[in-house]
Coordinates of C-alpha atoms in Angstrom, one line a residue:
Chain A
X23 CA 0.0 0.0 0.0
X24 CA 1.5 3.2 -0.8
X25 CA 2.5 5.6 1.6
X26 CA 0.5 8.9 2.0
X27 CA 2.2 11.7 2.3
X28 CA 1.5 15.5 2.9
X29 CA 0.9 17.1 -0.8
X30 CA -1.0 14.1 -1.6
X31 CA -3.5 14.4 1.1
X32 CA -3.6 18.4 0.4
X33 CA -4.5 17.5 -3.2
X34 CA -7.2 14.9 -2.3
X35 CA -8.7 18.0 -0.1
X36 CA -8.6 20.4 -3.0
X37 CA -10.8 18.1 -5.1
X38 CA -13.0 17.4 -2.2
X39 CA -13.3 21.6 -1.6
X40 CA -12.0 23.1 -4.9
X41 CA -10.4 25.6 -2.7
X42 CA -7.7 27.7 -4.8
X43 CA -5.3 28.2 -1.8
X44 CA -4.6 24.6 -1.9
X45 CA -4.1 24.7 -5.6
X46 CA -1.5 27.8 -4.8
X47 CA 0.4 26.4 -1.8
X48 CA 1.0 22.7 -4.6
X49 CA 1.8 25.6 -7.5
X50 CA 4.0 27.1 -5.0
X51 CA 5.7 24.2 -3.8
X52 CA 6.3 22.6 -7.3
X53 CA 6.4 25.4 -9.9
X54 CA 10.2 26.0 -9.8
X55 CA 11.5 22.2 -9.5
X56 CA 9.0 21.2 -12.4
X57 CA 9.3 24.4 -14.2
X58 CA 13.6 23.6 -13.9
X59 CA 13.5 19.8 -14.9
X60 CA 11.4 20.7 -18.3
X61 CA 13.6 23.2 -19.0
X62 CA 16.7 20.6 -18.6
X63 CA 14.7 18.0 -20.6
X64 CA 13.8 19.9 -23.3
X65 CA 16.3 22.3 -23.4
X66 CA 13.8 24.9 -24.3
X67 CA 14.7 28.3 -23.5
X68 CA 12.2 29.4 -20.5
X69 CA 9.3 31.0 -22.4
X70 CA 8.3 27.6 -23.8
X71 CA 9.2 25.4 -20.9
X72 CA 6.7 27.5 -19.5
X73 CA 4.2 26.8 -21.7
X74 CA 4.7 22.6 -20.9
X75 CA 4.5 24.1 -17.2
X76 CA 1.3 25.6 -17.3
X77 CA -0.4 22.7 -19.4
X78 CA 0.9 20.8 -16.7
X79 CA -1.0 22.8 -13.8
X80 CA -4.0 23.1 -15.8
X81 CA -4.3 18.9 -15.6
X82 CA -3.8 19.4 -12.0
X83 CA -6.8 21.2 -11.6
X84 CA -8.8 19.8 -14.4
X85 CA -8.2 16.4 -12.4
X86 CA -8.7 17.5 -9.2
X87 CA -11.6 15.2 -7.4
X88 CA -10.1 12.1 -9.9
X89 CA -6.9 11.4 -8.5
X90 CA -6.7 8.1 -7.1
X91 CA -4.0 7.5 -5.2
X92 CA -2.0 5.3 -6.7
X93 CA 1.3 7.2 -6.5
X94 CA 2.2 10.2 -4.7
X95 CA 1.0 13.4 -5.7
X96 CA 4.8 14.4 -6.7
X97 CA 5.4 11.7 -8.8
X98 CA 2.4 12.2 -10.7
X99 CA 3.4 15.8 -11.8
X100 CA 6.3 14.8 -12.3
X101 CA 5.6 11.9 -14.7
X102 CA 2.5 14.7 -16.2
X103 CA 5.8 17.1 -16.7
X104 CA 8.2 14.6 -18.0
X105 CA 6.0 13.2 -21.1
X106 CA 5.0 16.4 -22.1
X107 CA 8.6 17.1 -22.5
X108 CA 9.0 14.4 -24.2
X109 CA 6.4 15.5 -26.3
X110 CA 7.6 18.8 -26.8
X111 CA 11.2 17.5 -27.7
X112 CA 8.9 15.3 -30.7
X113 CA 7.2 18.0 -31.7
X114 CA 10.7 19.5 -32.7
X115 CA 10.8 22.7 -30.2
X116 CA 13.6 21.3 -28.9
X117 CA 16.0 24.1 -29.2
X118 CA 19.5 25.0 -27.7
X119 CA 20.7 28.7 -27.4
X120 CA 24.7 29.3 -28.5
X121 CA 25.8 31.9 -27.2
X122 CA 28.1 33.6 -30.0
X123 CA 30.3 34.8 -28.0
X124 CA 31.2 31.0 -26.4
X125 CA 34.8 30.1 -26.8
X126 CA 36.3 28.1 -29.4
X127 CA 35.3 24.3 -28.1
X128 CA 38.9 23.4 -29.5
X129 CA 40.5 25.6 -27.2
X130 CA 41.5 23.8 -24.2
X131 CA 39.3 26.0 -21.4
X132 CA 38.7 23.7 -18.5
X133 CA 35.5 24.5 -17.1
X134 CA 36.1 26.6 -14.6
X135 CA 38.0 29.1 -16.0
X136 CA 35.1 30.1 -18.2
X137 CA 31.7 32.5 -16.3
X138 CA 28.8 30.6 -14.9
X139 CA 26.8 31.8 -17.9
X140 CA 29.4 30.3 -20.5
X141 CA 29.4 27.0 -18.8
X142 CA 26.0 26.8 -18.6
X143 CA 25.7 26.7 -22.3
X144 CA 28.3 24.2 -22.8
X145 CA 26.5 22.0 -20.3
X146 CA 23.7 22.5 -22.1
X147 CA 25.0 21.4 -25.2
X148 CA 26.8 18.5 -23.8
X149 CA 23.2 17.7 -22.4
X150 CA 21.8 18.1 -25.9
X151 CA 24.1 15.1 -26.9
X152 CA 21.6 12.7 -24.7
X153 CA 18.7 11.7 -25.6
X154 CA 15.4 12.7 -24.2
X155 CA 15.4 10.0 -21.6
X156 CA 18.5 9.7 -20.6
X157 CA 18.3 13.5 -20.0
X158 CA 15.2 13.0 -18.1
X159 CA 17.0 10.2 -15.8
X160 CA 19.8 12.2 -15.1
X161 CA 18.1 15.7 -14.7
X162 CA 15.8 13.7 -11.7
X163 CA 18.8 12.4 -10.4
X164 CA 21.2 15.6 -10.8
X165 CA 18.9 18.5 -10.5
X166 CA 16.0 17.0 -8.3
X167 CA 17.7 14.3 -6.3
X168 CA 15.5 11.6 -6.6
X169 CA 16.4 8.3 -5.9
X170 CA 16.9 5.5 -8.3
X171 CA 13.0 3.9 -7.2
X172 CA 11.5 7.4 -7.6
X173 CA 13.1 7.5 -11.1
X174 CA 12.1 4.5 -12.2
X175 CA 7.8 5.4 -11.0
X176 CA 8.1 8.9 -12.3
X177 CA 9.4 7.0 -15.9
X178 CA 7.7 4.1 -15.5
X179 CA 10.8 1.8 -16.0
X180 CA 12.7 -0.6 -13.6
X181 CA 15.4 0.2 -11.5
X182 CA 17.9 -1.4 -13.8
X183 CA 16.6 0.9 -17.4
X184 CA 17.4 3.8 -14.6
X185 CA 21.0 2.6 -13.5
X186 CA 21.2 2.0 -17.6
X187 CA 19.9 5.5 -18.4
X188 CA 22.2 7.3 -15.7
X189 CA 24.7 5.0 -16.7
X190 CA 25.1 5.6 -20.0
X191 CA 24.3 9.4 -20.2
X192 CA 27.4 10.1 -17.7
X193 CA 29.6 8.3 -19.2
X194 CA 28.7 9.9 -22.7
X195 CA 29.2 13.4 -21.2
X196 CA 32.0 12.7 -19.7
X197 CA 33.4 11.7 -23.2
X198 CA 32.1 15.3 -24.4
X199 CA 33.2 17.5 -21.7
X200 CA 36.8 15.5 -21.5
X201 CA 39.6 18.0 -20.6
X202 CA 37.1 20.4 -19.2
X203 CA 36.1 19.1 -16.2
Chain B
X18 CA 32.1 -6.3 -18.9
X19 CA 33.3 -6.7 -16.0
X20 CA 34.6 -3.2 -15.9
X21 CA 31.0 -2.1 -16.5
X22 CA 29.6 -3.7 -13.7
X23 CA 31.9 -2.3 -11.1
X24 CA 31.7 1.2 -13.0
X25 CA 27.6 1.1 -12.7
X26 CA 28.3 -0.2 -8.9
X27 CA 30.5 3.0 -8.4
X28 CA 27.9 5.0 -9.7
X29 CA 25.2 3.8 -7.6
X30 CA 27.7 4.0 -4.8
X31 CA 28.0 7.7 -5.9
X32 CA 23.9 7.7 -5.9
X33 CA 24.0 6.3 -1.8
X34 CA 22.2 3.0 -3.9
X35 CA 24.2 0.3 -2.9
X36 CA 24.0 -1.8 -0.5
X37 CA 27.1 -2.7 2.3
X38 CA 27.6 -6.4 0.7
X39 CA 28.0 -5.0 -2.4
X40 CA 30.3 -2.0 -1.0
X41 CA 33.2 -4.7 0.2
X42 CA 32.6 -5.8 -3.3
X43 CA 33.2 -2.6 -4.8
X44 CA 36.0 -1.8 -3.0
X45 CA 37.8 -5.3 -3.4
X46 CA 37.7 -4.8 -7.2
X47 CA 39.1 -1.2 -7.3
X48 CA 41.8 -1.8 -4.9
X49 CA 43.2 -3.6 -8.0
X50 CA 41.9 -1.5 -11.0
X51 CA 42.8 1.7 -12.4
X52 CA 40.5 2.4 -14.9
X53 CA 37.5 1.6 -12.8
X54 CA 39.3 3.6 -9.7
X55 CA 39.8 6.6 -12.6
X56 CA 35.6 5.9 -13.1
X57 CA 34.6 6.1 -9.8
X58 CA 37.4 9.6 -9.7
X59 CA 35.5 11.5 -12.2
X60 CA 32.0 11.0 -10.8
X61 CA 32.4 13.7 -8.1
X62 CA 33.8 16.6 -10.5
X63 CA 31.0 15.5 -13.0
X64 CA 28.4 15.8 -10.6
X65 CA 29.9 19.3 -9.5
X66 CA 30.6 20.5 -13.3
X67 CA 26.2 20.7 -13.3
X68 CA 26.7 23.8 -10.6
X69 CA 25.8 26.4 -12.9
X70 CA 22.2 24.9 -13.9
X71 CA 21.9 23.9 -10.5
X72 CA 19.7 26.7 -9.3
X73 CA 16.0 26.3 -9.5
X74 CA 14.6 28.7 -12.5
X75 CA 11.6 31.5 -10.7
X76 CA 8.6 31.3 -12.7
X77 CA 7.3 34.2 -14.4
X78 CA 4.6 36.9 -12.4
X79 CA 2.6 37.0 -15.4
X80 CA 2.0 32.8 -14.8
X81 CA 2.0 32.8 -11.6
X82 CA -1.1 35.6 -11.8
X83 CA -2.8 33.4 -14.8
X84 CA -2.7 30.3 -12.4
X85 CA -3.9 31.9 -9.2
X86 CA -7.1 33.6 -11.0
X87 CA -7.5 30.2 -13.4
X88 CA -7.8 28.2 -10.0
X89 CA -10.7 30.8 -8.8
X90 CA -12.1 30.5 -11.6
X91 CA -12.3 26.9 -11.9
X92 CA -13.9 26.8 -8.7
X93 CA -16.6 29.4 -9.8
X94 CA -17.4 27.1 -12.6
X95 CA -17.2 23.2 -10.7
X96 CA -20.1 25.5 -7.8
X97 CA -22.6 26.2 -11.1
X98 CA -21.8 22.8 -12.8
X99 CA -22.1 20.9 -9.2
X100 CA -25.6 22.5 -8.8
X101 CA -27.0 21.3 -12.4
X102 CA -25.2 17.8 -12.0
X103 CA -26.4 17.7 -8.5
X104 CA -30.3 18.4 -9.9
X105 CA -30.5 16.6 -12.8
X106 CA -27.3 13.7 -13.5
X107 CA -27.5 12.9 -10.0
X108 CA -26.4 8.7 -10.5
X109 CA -30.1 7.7 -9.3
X110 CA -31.5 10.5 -12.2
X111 CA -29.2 8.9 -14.6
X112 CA -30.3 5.7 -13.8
X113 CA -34.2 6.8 -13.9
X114 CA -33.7 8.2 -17.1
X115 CA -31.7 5.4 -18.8
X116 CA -35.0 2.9 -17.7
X117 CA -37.4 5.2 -18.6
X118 CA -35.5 6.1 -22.1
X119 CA -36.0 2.2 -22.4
X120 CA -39.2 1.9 -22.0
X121 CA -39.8 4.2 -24.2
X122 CA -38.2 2.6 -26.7
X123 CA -39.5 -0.7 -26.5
X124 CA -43.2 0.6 -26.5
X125 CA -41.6 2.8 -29.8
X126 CA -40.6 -0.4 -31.6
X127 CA -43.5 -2.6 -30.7
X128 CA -45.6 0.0 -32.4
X129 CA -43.6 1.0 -35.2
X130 CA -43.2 -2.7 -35.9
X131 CA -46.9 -3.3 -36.1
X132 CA -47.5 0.0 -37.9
X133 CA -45.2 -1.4 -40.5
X134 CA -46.8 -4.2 -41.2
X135 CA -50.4 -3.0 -41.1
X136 CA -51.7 -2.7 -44.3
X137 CA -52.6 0.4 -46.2
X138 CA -56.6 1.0 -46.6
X139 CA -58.1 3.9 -48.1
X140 CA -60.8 5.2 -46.0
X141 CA -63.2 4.8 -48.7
X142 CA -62.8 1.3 -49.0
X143 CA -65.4 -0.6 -46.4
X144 CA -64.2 -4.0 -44.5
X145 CA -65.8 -6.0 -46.6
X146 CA -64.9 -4.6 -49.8
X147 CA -61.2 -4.5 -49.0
X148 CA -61.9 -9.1 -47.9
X149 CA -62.3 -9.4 -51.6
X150 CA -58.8 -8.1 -52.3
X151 CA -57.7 -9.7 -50.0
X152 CA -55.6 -12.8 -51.0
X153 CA -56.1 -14.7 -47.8
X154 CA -59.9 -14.7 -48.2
X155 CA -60.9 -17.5 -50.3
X156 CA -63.2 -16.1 -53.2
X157 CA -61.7 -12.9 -53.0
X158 CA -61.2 -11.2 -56.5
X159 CA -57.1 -11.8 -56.3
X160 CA -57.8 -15.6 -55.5
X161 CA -59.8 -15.5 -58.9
X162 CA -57.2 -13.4 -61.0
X163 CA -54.7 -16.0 -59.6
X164 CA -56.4 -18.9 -60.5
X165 CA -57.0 -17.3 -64.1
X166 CA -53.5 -16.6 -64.2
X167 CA -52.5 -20.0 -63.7
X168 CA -55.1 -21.5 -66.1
X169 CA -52.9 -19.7 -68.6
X170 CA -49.6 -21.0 -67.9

């Protein structure tokens, strides 16, 4: 039986009472992890990952009074915010911003000798290199510290496609960003 | 392959997912191996190179307006549709239209059935009149014409 926990039960109440505070304390609990790991995923500048983000929020309310139980409030959204992602990186939004004024990547700049900003966008083209999944796995793990069985019900997958996932996507980046880290 | 597995086991060891037993395991194979030792290495710095898109991203005021007033809203609109559903698709109204609807029906079909097969008679036409066209009745005009008609063949 699964466990209950806090933002599950406050959703369950905001279907039985439709009242909008609840909906704003789960918005305002959420908005910035979710809004953050479709951003990762997609790689979408934050305009459109907002976009995934509020279609997202919309099914939380549209469902409200529906949800059964059957996983935790958080890993619901989370699963909702993670296929629309996938979705959008279908659809062929997927877009990465190059800065033009990044340095050569032949030159041998190790990572920290380039601005937050400029190794951001060579993170985020090394990230580009992944696929969607393997992005998603390692965004959940890296950016929002889930565990490996967390993972694996947000993506519906077993443990072992998420040690695969993680697996491979670090060892491809560390092939990309070799020398600079 | 063998490499592999201790590199994945390093990685989960990284993760805090593996177990003690497998720990000693871990730790017995890299005492030996470079490469996998150099693996294990270049987790930490990897993990630490994601710093700069570390830091959560603030949502927009605009969206954060939009979703406040759409969840009023929403509520204004589940009160009204609450009250209709609750007056007239209530389960036990559904239900008592669904039988009724059947009803209906059945007593629709019965009748359109028979209406379909009653036969067409002009009002002008008496009961009697209308026997003598009538094939079934013997010594009805279209028994005769029949008969004649076979009398030829």
């Amino acid at each position: 039986m699964m466990e209950q926990d806090q933002d599950t039960d406050l959703y369950i109440k905001y279907g039985e009472t439709g009242d909008p505070k609840l909906f704003r304390a789960l918005w305002d609990k959420y908005k910035g992890a979710v809004l953050t790991t479709i951003m990762r995923i997609t790689l979408l500048p934050k305009e459109g990952a907002e976009d995934i983000l509020q279609e997202v929020f919309i099914k939380v309310m549209d469902e409200r009074g529906r949800f059964t139980p059957k996983a935790k409030f958080g890993t619901w959204l989370y699963r909702m915010a993670v296929n629309r992602s996938y979705n959008a990186v279908r659809d062929k939004k997927e877009q990465v911003e190059i800065d033009d004024r990044l340095p050569d990547e032949k030159a041998d700049y190790a990572l920290d000798r380039l601005v937050d900003k400029e190794r951001a966008i060579v993170l985020k083209k090394a990230l580009g290199e992944l696929n969607e999944r393997q992005r998603a796995a390692l965004t959940l793990r890296e950016f929002q510290e889930k565990s490996y069985a967390e993972i694996a019900e947000i993506m519906e997958v077993s443990l072992d496609a998420v040690e695969s996932l993680l697996f491979h996507a670090r060892t491809k980046l560390k092939s990309i960003l070799k020398g600079r880290i | 392959m063998e490499h592999e597995k201790y590199q994945r086991m390093a990685m989960r060891l990284a993760d805090k997912e593996l177990d003690d037993a497998a720990k000693q395991e871990l730790q017995s194979h890299l005492s030996i191996c470079p490469e996998c030792t150099a693996f294990a290495n270049d987790l930490g710095p990897l993990s630490d190179a994601f710093s700069p898109l570390q830091k959560e991203e603030g949502v927009n005021g605009a969206l954060n307006t939009f979703m406040s007033n759409r969840a009023i809203k929403a509520t204004e609109k589940v009160s009204l549709l609450e009250q209709i559903r609750e007056t007239f698709w209530g389960r036990q109204h559904v239900l008592r239209y669904a039988g009724l609807a059947l009803i209906l029906g059945a007593i629709a079909g019965g009748a359109g059935f028979k209406l379909q097969n009653k036969p067409i008679t002009p009002s002008y036409i008496s009961a009697e009149e209308e026997a003598l066209f009538n094939p079934v009745y013997p010594g009805s005009i279209t028994e005769v014409v029949n008969d004649e008609h076979k009398e030829s063949l």
